[in-house]
């Protein structure tokens, strides 16, 4: 089974650092069963020459096709720049920038319309987790953001992102199984589900061996080349 290792650099990495990272990446061999994806900031998309074993992804795109939308970036341009994947609905965009599930769905459809794969993020905030309402919350968020064609789902508990706290392994497995069942009911029986939230070189292996986990979405740890390499090695 393919394991996805997605690096979400967020608003980190300058041009020189990014080029040095990608040059180092060219020197390592990545097993065929691993799908590595690097998602840098928009201006770096055209500046990085990735090795053939790593795909290019974007962290966001516009929910509109093209036109007078100052500061937005269209899916068609991302496709022209060589992106194969686009992250949509990351919790930082949902919480800090007010993205609704409807906007996320529209973005996912834009990505699909331009031949790329959306990586659709969902996740519950801490109060919902504490109240034991994770499943209900995720189901609703997923149903509202669900595109009509194939995508990759990333389960990222909001309280786990950037905090160093992760759910217990059995909790990750239970949530992924639940999401698999929800997706199956909707006709998406084979959608890969990734885990994201404080994945590091230390915990990647135990998370990646969980049967329902098809990969990881990595933020903070993905800007360190050594840590990213350890995470890739953990997937084999
Ligand atoms: P983190 O972020 O790995 O820094 O917790 C994950 C993400 O936001 O995708």
XYZ file of N, CA and C and ligand atoms in Angstrom:
717
model
N 0.843 -1.205 0.000
C 0.000 0.000 0.000
C 0.881 1.258 0.000
N 0.522 2.207 -0.869
C 1.278 3.469 -0.906
C 1.143 4.207 0.421
N 2.262 4.715 0.921
C 2.221 5.586 2.105
C 2.597 7.006 1.662
N 1.729 7.938 1.970
C 1.972 9.334 1.602
C 2.716 10.045 2.731
N 3.775 10.732 2.363
C 4.467 11.592 3.330
C 4.381 13.000 2.753
N 3.538 13.822 3.362
C 3.295 15.163 2.811
C 3.961 16.195 3.723
N 4.830 16.998 3.146
C 5.478 18.071 3.905
C 4.713 19.370 3.681
N 4.140 19.882 4.741
C 3.450 21.176 4.680
C 4.370 22.202 5.340
N 5.093 22.942 4.507
C 6.072 23.894 5.045
C 5.405 25.119 5.665
N 4.120 25.290 5.461
C 3.387 26.467 5.958
C 4.128 27.746 5.517
N 4.144 28.804 6.355
C 4.792 30.052 5.926
C 6.235 30.077 6.448
N 6.963 28.995 6.141
C 8.352 28.866 6.561
C 9.205 28.634 5.325
N 10.496 28.730 5.502
C 11.498 28.458 4.480
C 11.656 29.601 3.477
N 12.830 30.214 3.496
C 13.197 31.206 2.483
C 13.688 30.475 1.243
N 13.969 31.252 0.193
C 14.326 30.635 -1.087
C 15.611 29.807 -0.993
N 16.654 30.377 -0.378
C 17.937 29.653 -0.327
C 17.826 28.370 0.503
N 17.144 28.487 1.648
C 16.947 27.295 2.507
C 16.196 26.205 1.759
N 15.179 26.648 1.029
C 14.333 25.694 0.309
C 15.132 24.994 -0.790
N 15.945 25.764 -1.490
C 16.756 25.173 -2.566
C 17.753 24.167 -1.974
N 18.352 24.526 -0.837
C 19.320 23.616 -0.199
C 18.623 22.320 0.227
N 17.425 22.441 0.748
C 16.639 21.268 1.189
C 16.376 20.341 -0.002
N 15.919 20.966 -1.103
C 15.539 20.161 -2.275
C 16.773 19.515 -2.913
N 17.886 20.223 -2.888
C 19.129 19.652 -3.418
C 19.506 18.413 -2.602
N 19.390 18.520 -1.276
C 19.710 17.375 -0.405
C 18.741 16.216 -0.660
N 17.500 16.569 -0.934
C 16.471 15.549 -1.203
C 16.827 14.735 -2.449
N 17.445 15.413 -3.407
C 17.841 14.744 -4.649
C 18.873 13.649 -4.411
N 19.555 13.720 -3.265
C 20.616 12.756 -2.990
C 20.146 11.507 -2.273
N 18.869 11.427 -1.951
C 18.414 10.239 -1.216
C 17.504 9.384 -2.108
N 17.503 8.091 -1.826
C 16.621 7.245 -2.640
C 15.339 6.976 -1.854
N 14.232 7.180 -2.533
C 12.929 7.027 -1.878
C 12.233 5.796 -2.459
N 11.909 4.815 -1.605
C 11.275 3.592 -2.107
C 9.984 3.886 -2.866
N 9.703 3.039 -3.851
C 8.550 3.261 -4.736
C 7.217 3.318 -4.012
N 7.124 2.596 -2.883
C 5.821 2.554 -2.199
C 5.545 3.826 -1.401
N 6.515 4.749 -1.403
C 6.289 6.018 -0.701
C 5.992 7.118 -1.702
N 4.930 7.875 -1.439
C 4.613 9.030 -2.268
C 4.958 10.275 -1.442
N 6.079 10.883 -1.764
C 6.494 12.091 -1.051
C 5.967 13.324 -1.775
N 5.428 14.263 -1.007
C 4.885 15.494 -1.600
C 5.396 16.689 -0.798
N 5.916 17.661 -1.492
C 6.430 18.861 -0.830
C 5.518 20.040 -1.149
N 5.021 20.697 -0.103
C 4.095 21.829 -0.287
C 4.737 23.109 0.263
N 5.444 23.845 -0.589
C 6.075 25.098 -0.143
C 5.122 26.280 -0.324
N 5.578 27.467 0.071
C 4.801 28.690 -0.178
C 4.685 28.915 -1.689
N 3.641 29.622 -2.098
C 3.384 29.844 -3.530
C 4.621 30.321 -4.331
N 5.337 31.380 -3.850
C 6.418 31.898 -4.711
C 7.530 30.876 -4.959
N 7.605 29.858 -4.107
C 8.671 28.861 -4.287
C 8.300 27.785 -5.301
N 7.039 27.742 -5.683
C 6.604 26.647 -6.567
C 7.404 26.607 -7.865
N 7.713 27.792 -8.393
C 8.440 27.835 -9.659
C 9.952 27.804 -9.478
N 10.400 27.918 -8.223
C 11.845 28.045 -7.975
C 12.488 26.720 -7.600
N 11.675 25.737 -7.273
C 12.229 24.467 -6.783
C 12.182 23.408 -7.870
N 13.294 22.741 -8.074
C 13.333 21.661 -9.063
C 13.423 20.350 -8.309
N 12.266 19.754 -8.097
C 12.204 18.564 -7.251
C 12.738 17.333 -7.959
N 13.324 16.415 -7.182
C 13.714 15.144 -7.799
C 12.451 14.406 -8.260
N 12.575 13.531 -9.265
C 11.368 12.884 -9.818
C 10.582 12.045 -8.815
N 11.211 11.703 -7.702
C 10.539 10.863 -6.699
C 9.634 11.669 -5.771
N 9.698 12.984 -5.864
C 8.892 13.834 -4.966
C 7.951 14.698 -5.804
N 6.677 14.713 -5.424
C 5.697 15.528 -6.157
C 5.566 16.903 -5.506
N 5.122 17.854 -6.329
C 4.945 19.219 -5.842
C 3.487 19.436 -5.441
N 3.289 20.102 -4.314
C 1.932 20.418 -3.876
C 1.847 21.863 -3.428
N 0.621 22.400 -3.400
C 0.406 23.755 -2.886
C -0.363 23.653 -1.571
N -0.323 24.735 -0.801
C -0.956 24.715 0.520
C -2.394 25.216 0.502
N -2.808 25.742 -0.649
C -4.130 26.361 -0.731
C -4.378 26.735 -2.182
N -5.608 27.032 -2.534
C -5.893 27.647 -3.834
C -7.205 28.411 -3.693
N -7.520 29.165 -4.715
C -8.754 29.944 -4.681
C -9.962 29.043 -4.920
N -11.096 29.452 -4.380
C -12.326 28.718 -4.681
C -12.931 29.227 -5.997
N -12.343 30.312 -6.535
C -12.808 30.849 -7.822
C -11.903 30.358 -8.953
N -12.422 30.369 -10.170
C -11.641 29.917 -11.323
C -10.564 30.905 -11.714
N -10.990 32.124 -12.091
C -10.037 33.196 -12.425
C -10.814 34.506 -12.377
N -10.105 35.628 -12.450
C -10.830 36.900 -12.483
C -10.352 37.869 -11.427
N -11.205 38.859 -11.091
C -10.783 39.936 -10.204
C -10.810 39.520 -8.726
N -9.840 38.716 -8.325
C -9.762 38.229 -6.940
C -8.340 38.488 -6.434
N -8.059 39.729 -6.103
C -6.704 40.154 -5.755
C -6.089 39.285 -4.661
N -4.896 38.804 -4.950
C -4.162 38.021 -3.954
C -4.475 36.540 -3.968
N -5.483 36.146 -4.710
C -5.835 34.725 -4.780
C -4.956 34.013 -5.828
N -4.862 32.717 -5.720
C -4.092 31.922 -6.690
C -4.995 30.820 -7.229
N -5.107 30.766 -8.555
C -6.052 29.813 -9.154
C -5.481 28.403 -9.237
N -6.386 27.434 -9.232
C -5.972 26.036 -9.398
C -5.325 25.837 -10.763
N -5.820 26.551 -11.785
C -5.238 26.344 -13.117
C -3.769 26.772 -13.143
N -3.431 27.873 -12.428
C -2.023 28.295 -12.386
C -1.188 27.269 -11.608
N -1.749 26.744 -10.523
C -1.006 25.746 -9.736
C -0.688 24.525 -10.592
N -1.651 24.160 -11.406
C -1.447 23.003 -12.295
C -0.337 23.316 -13.304
N -0.378 24.557 -13.842
C 0.671 24.966 -14.789
C 2.050 24.988 -14.139
N 2.084 25.297 -12.848
C 3.368 25.366 -12.136
C 3.897 23.977 -11.782
N 3.115 22.964 -12.086
C 3.597 21.594 -11.861
C 3.065 20.917 -10.616
N 2.076 21.531 -9.968
C 1.534 20.893 -8.758
C 0.679 19.677 -9.128
N 0.803 18.651 -8.324
C -0.045 17.469 -8.486
C -1.053 17.375 -7.343
N -0.758 18.064 -6.245
C -1.606 18.009 -5.043
C -1.844 19.428 -4.525
N -2.985 19.635 -3.882
C -3.242 20.915 -3.216
C -3.938 20.625 -1.878
N -3.374 21.154 -0.804
C -4.011 21.037 0.510
C -5.200 21.999 0.541
N -6.349 21.517 0.955
C -7.505 22.417 1.129
C -8.114 22.195 2.510
N -8.595 23.279 3.101
C -9.306 23.164 4.380
C -8.422 22.952 5.582
N -7.143 23.344 5.479
C -6.290 23.206 6.665
C -6.910 24.007 7.812
N -6.777 23.508 9.036
C -7.465 24.160 10.164
C -6.968 25.578 10.395
N -5.697 25.850 10.028
C -5.217 27.230 10.207
C -5.988 28.181 9.301
N -6.366 27.714 8.132
C -7.148 28.549 7.224
C -8.612 28.609 7.672
N -9.111 27.499 8.184
C -10.497 27.508 8.647
C -10.631 28.436 9.859
N -9.668 28.349 10.807
C -9.819 29.132 12.036
C -9.314 30.561 11.905
N -8.129 30.735 11.325
C -7.546 32.077 11.309
C -8.077 32.923 10.157
N -8.497 32.268 9.072
C -8.885 33.028 7.883
C -10.351 32.832 7.512
N -11.085 32.189 8.400
C -12.538 32.120 8.227
C -13.019 31.266 7.064
N -12.246 30.292 6.639
C -12.714 29.440 5.532
C -13.826 28.515 6.018
N -14.906 28.505 5.275
C -16.020 27.628 5.628
C -15.875 26.299 4.873
N -16.630 25.307 5.332
C -16.583 24.006 4.655
C -17.063 24.123 3.210
N -18.014 25.034 2.960
C -18.483 25.215 1.581
C -17.348 25.733 0.688
N -16.580 26.703 1.209
C -15.426 27.209 0.443
C -14.418 26.087 0.200
N -14.229 25.258 1.222
C -13.258 24.158 1.106
C -13.699 23.187 0.018
N -14.992 22.906 -0.012
C -15.530 22.020 -1.041
C -15.307 22.626 -2.437
N -15.564 23.940 -2.558
C -15.368 24.605 -3.854
C -13.903 24.564 -4.279
N -13.007 24.736 -3.303
C -11.577 24.658 -3.608
C -11.218 23.254 -4.086
N -11.726 22.243 -3.375
C -11.433 20.853 -3.758
C -11.915 20.589 -5.185
N -13.074 21.137 -5.525
C -13.610 20.936 -6.889
C -12.745 21.640 -7.925
N -12.245 22.843 -7.589
C -11.318 23.545 -8.499
C -10.077 22.688 -8.750
N -9.546 22.121 -7.670
C -8.330 21.291 -7.768
C -8.599 20.097 -8.682
N -9.726 19.449 -8.468
C -10.080 18.271 -9.277
C -10.314 18.655 -10.735
N -10.971 19.784 -10.951
C -11.249 20.232 -12.324
C -9.965 20.474 -13.109
N -8.861 20.696 -12.385
C -7.595 20.958 -13.063
C -6.633 19.778 -12.945
N -7.191 18.611 -12.749
C -6.396 17.383 -12.835
C -5.452 17.123 -11.681
N -5.656 17.818 -10.564
C -4.793 17.593 -9.392
C -5.622 16.909 -8.297
N -4.927 16.483 -7.240
C -5.615 15.785 -6.144
C -5.701 16.681 -4.908
N -6.912 16.910 -4.412
C -7.015 17.690 -3.171
C -6.635 16.836 -1.958
N -5.934 17.448 -1.035
C -5.695 16.817 0.275
C -6.597 17.579 1.229
N -7.739 16.986 1.510
C -8.785 17.667 2.279
C -8.563 17.439 3.781
N -8.398 18.547 4.511
C -8.122 18.424 5.951
C -9.394 18.629 6.770
N -9.557 17.770 7.760
C -10.619 17.952 8.749
C -10.017 17.662 10.128
N -10.663 18.178 11.165
C -10.149 17.909 12.508
C -10.974 18.610 13.557
N -11.034 18.015 14.730
C -11.871 18.573 15.801
C -11.053 19.448 16.750
N -11.663 20.537 17.267
C -10.980 21.336 18.280
C -10.984 20.615 19.641
N -10.209 21.125 20.571
C -10.027 20.449 21.864
C -11.327 20.250 22.643
N -12.198 21.273 22.658
C -13.417 21.136 23.469
C -14.283 19.983 22.952
N -14.321 19.822 21.654
C -15.109 18.724 21.070
C -14.484 17.373 21.444
N -13.150 17.321 21.378
C -12.444 16.078 21.766
C -12.730 15.757 23.235
N -12.628 16.789 24.089
C -12.852 16.584 25.528
C -14.270 16.113 25.823
N -15.212 16.578 25.018
C -16.617 16.182 25.239
C -16.932 14.822 24.606
N -15.950 14.212 23.956
C -16.181 12.907 23.321
C -17.083 12.994 22.099
N -17.077 14.166 21.428
C -17.965 14.350 20.278
C -17.201 14.392 18.946
N -15.996 13.838 18.962
C -15.139 13.901 17.770
C -15.831 13.325 16.530
N -16.411 12.122 16.655
C -16.992 11.465 15.478
C -18.092 12.300 14.824
N -18.999 12.795 15.645
C -20.127 13.585 15.113
C -19.612 14.831 14.406
N -18.638 15.485 15.053
C -18.080 16.724 14.507
C -17.399 16.459 13.160
N -16.588 15.402 13.112
C -15.844 15.106 11.885
C -16.773 14.716 10.748
N -17.798 13.952 11.090
C -18.743 13.503 10.048
C -19.387 14.719 9.382
N -19.801 15.659 10.233
C -20.462 16.850 9.689
C -19.481 17.671 8.838
N -18.273 17.854 9.365
C -17.280 18.648 8.634
C -16.942 17.986 7.290
N -16.823 16.674 7.317
C -16.498 15.936 6.095
C -17.645 16.035 5.095
N -18.866 15.827 5.574
C -20.015 15.875 4.652
C -20.141 17.245 4.000
N -19.866 18.305 4.788
C -20.000 19.660 4.236
C -18.879 20.016 3.261
N -17.713 19.382 3.413
C -16.567 19.736 2.549
C -16.351 18.744 1.412
N -17.127 17.688 1.390
C -16.879 16.546 0.496
C -16.987 16.898 -0.995
N -15.910 16.690 -1.769
C -16.024 16.905 -3.215
C -16.696 15.700 -3.873
N -16.944 15.792 -5.182
C -17.680 14.701 -5.833
C -16.769 13.668 -6.483
N -15.455 13.902 -6.449
C -14.529 12.915 -7.034
C -13.402 12.599 -6.063
N -12.498 11.720 -6.509
C -11.464 11.187 -5.620
C -10.556 12.237 -5.000
N -10.261 12.046 -3.752
C -9.396 12.974 -3.030
C -8.639 12.185 -1.961
N -7.774 12.884 -1.238
C -7.091 12.288 -0.088
C -7.608 13.024 1.138
N -7.911 12.286 2.188
C -8.408 12.919 3.415
C -7.271 12.976 4.430
N -7.154 14.105 5.130
C -6.174 14.197 6.216
C -6.918 14.493 7.506
N -6.797 13.590 8.463
C -7.387 13.812 9.787
C -6.343 14.503 10.664
N -6.625 15.754 11.012
C -5.685 16.522 11.821
C -6.421 17.146 13.007
N -6.341 16.515 14.181
C -6.985 17.127 15.351
C -6.390 18.526 15.575
N -7.230 19.539 15.689
C -6.733 20.912 15.795
C -5.825 21.067 17.022
N -6.179 20.359 18.088
C -5.423 20.472 19.346
C -4.061 19.775 19.266
N -3.844 19.060 18.213
C -2.577 18.337 18.066
C -1.586 19.086 17.179
N -2.113 20.011 16.356
C -1.252 20.691 15.385
C -0.279 21.643 16.088
N 0.986 21.362 15.929
C 2.033 22.227 16.466
C 2.166 22.219 17.971
N 1.509 21.298 18.657
C 1.515 21.319 20.121
C 2.410 20.258 20.756
N 2.787 19.254 19.985
C 3.553 18.145 20.567
C 2.644 17.098 21.196
N 1.341 17.334 21.204
C 0.390 16.345 21.740
C -0.258 15.592 20.588
N -0.326 14.284 20.710
C -1.022 13.493 19.687
C -2.073 12.621 20.377
N -3.093 12.229 19.643
C -4.042 11.267 20.223
C -3.301 9.952 20.488
N -3.878 9.103 21.339
C -3.283 7.779 21.526
C -3.422 7.009 20.210
N -2.535 6.039 19.999
C -2.555 5.308 18.729
C -3.909 4.657 18.487
N -4.508 4.122 19.560
C -5.809 3.459 19.376
C -6.905 4.472 19.039
N -6.704 5.723 19.492
C -7.686 6.762 19.126
C -7.558 7.109 17.641
N -6.315 7.210 17.164
C -6.108 7.507 15.735
C -6.747 6.400 14.897
N -6.473 5.164 15.281
C -6.998 4.022 14.526
C -8.540 4.042 14.536
N -9.128 4.326 15.691
C -10.595 4.324 15.791
C -11.207 5.434 14.927
N -10.613 6.619 14.966
C -11.153 7.727 14.165
C -11.006 7.417 12.670
N -9.859 6.882 12.290
C -9.654 6.548 10.868
C -10.654 5.492 10.400
N -10.908 4.516 11.250
C -11.883 3.477 10.862
C -13.270 4.091 10.707
N -13.603 4.964 11.638
C -14.897 5.646 11.565
C -15.004 6.431 10.253
N -13.935 7.184 9.926
C -13.954 7.993 8.705
C -14.018 7.115 7.455
N -13.320 5.978 7.501
C -13.393 5.033 6.381
C -14.845 4.609 6.143
N -15.551 4.322 7.231
C -16.948 3.887 7.105
C -17.834 4.998 6.553
N -17.608 6.229 7.032
C -18.395 7.358 6.517
C -18.134 7.511 5.018
N -16.857 7.430 4.640
C -16.500 7.591 3.230
C -17.077 6.470 2.375
N -17.047 5.273 2.921
C -17.559 4.118 2.175
C -19.043 4.310 1.849
N -19.778 4.775 2.855
C -21.217 5.048 2.647
C -21.442 6.042 1.517
N -20.467 6.948 1.339
C -20.622 7.999 0.311
C -20.031 7.558 -1.027
N -19.548 6.322 -1.113
C -18.990 5.826 -2.370
C -17.497 6.048 -2.516
N -16.831 6.356 -1.408
C -15.373 6.574 -1.452
C -14.671 5.514 -0.615
N -14.835 4.275 -1.021
C -14.303 3.169 -0.207
C -12.781 3.124 -0.189
N -12.150 3.722 -1.204
C -10.687 3.572 -1.301
C -9.921 4.869 -1.052
N -10.570 5.842 -0.450
C -9.897 7.124 -0.186
C -8.810 6.946 0.884
N -7.567 7.315 0.562
C -6.529 7.225 1.592
C -6.801 8.235 2.708
N -6.565 7.834 3.942
C -6.732 8.761 5.075
C -5.376 8.921 5.766
N -4.909 10.171 5.801
C -3.620 10.473 6.425
C -3.852 11.023 7.823
N -2.855 10.870 8.676
C -2.919 11.509 9.993
C -1.985 12.717 9.989
N -2.403 13.803 10.622
C -1.539 14.973 10.784
C -1.700 15.570 12.163
N -0.615 16.125 12.702
C -0.637 16.740 14.024
C 0.534 16.225 14.842
N 1.584 17.088 14.951
C 2.763 16.760 15.767
C 3.431 15.437 15.396
N 3.450 15.157 14.098
C 4.210 13.982 13.631
C 5.688 14.387 13.575
N 6.541 13.543 14.144
C 7.983 13.814 14.156
C 8.725 12.530 13.776
N 10.039 12.650 13.737
C 10.854 11.465 13.469
C 10.688 10.421 14.567
N 10.251 10.855 15.739
C 10.132 9.930 16.881
C 8.856 9.091 16.835
N 7.750 9.705 16.431
C 6.480 8.954 16.487
C 5.974 8.501 15.108
N 6.689 8.874 14.035
C 6.169 8.580 12.687
C 5.970 7.082 12.466
N 6.933 6.277 12.896
C 6.852 4.851 12.583
C 5.613 4.202 13.217
N 5.374 4.507 14.504
C 4.237 3.853 15.183
C 2.891 4.313 14.609
N 2.870 5.524 14.089
C 1.627 6.016 13.464
C 1.473 5.388 12.066
N 2.577 5.350 11.320
C 2.517 4.842 9.941
C 2.215 3.344 9.855
N 2.497 2.598 10.924
C 2.194 1.150 10.843
C 0.719 0.851 11.155
N -0.011 1.835 11.637
C -1.440 1.588 11.915
C -2.128 1.218 10.595
N -2.911 0.147 10.597
C -3.482 -0.345 9.339
C -4.359 0.671 8.610
N -5.024 1.556 9.348
C -5.943 2.478 8.683
C -5.263 3.787 8.270
N -3.980 3.910 8.536
C -3.264 5.159 8.238
C -2.489 5.005 6.925
N -2.853 5.826 5.938
C -2.201 5.727 4.626
C -1.071 6.727 4.454
N -0.719 7.417 5.533
C 0.384 8.364 5.419
C 0.261 9.449 6.475
N 1.177 10.416 6.386
C 1.163 11.500 7.372
C 1.316 12.858 6.682
N 0.684 13.851 7.292
C 0.818 15.245 6.853
C 1.650 15.924 7.939
N 2.825 16.405 7.544
C 3.793 16.866 8.539
C 4.047 18.362 8.391
N 3.881 19.104 9.472
C 4.135 20.543 9.446
C 5.535 20.841 9.969
N 5.609 21.204 11.242
C 6.867 21.646 11.864
C 8.069 20.769 11.554
N 7.893 19.467 11.651
C 9.045 18.565 11.482
C 9.497 18.475 10.029
N 8.691 18.973 9.098
C 9.049 18.808 7.685
C 10.022 19.872 7.187
N 10.275 20.897 7.989
C 11.235 21.905 7.535
C 12.664 21.535 7.927
N 12.802 20.508 8.748
C 14.135 20.015 9.076
C 14.443 18.838 8.150
N 15.492 18.960 7.362
C 15.789 17.900 6.391
C 16.014 16.565 7.100
N 16.766 16.576 8.194
C 17.076 15.315 8.888
C 15.810 14.655 9.423
N 14.942 15.488 9.984
C 13.695 14.949 10.550
C 12.802 14.399 9.426
N 12.742 15.139 8.319
C 11.911 14.698 7.197
C 12.427 13.363 6.664
N 13.746 13.263 6.604
C 14.369 12.018 6.134
C 14.010 10.860 7.075
N 14.078 11.106 8.365
C 13.726 10.061 9.344
C 12.268 9.632 9.156
N 11.409 10.599 8.882
C 9.981 10.263 8.690
C 9.811 9.408 7.429
N 10.517 9.764 6.385
C 10.451 8.956 5.149
C 10.953 7.542 5.438
N 12.039 7.449 6.159
C 12.599 6.121 6.484
C 11.636 5.313 7.359
N 10.838 6.024 8.159
C 9.880 5.332 9.043
C 8.758 4.665 8.271
N 8.584 5.085 7.037
C 7.447 4.555 6.247
C 7.795 3.253 5.542
N 9.038 2.818 5.678
C 9.434 1.606 4.924
C 9.445 0.378 5.828
P 2.476 19.980 12.784
O 1.426 20.501 11.716
O 3.126 18.749 12.196
O 3.422 21.105 12.984
O 1.701 19.641 14.027
C 0.695 19.601 10.922
C -0.157 20.378 9.980
O -0.599 21.481 10.326
O -0.427 19.917 8.863
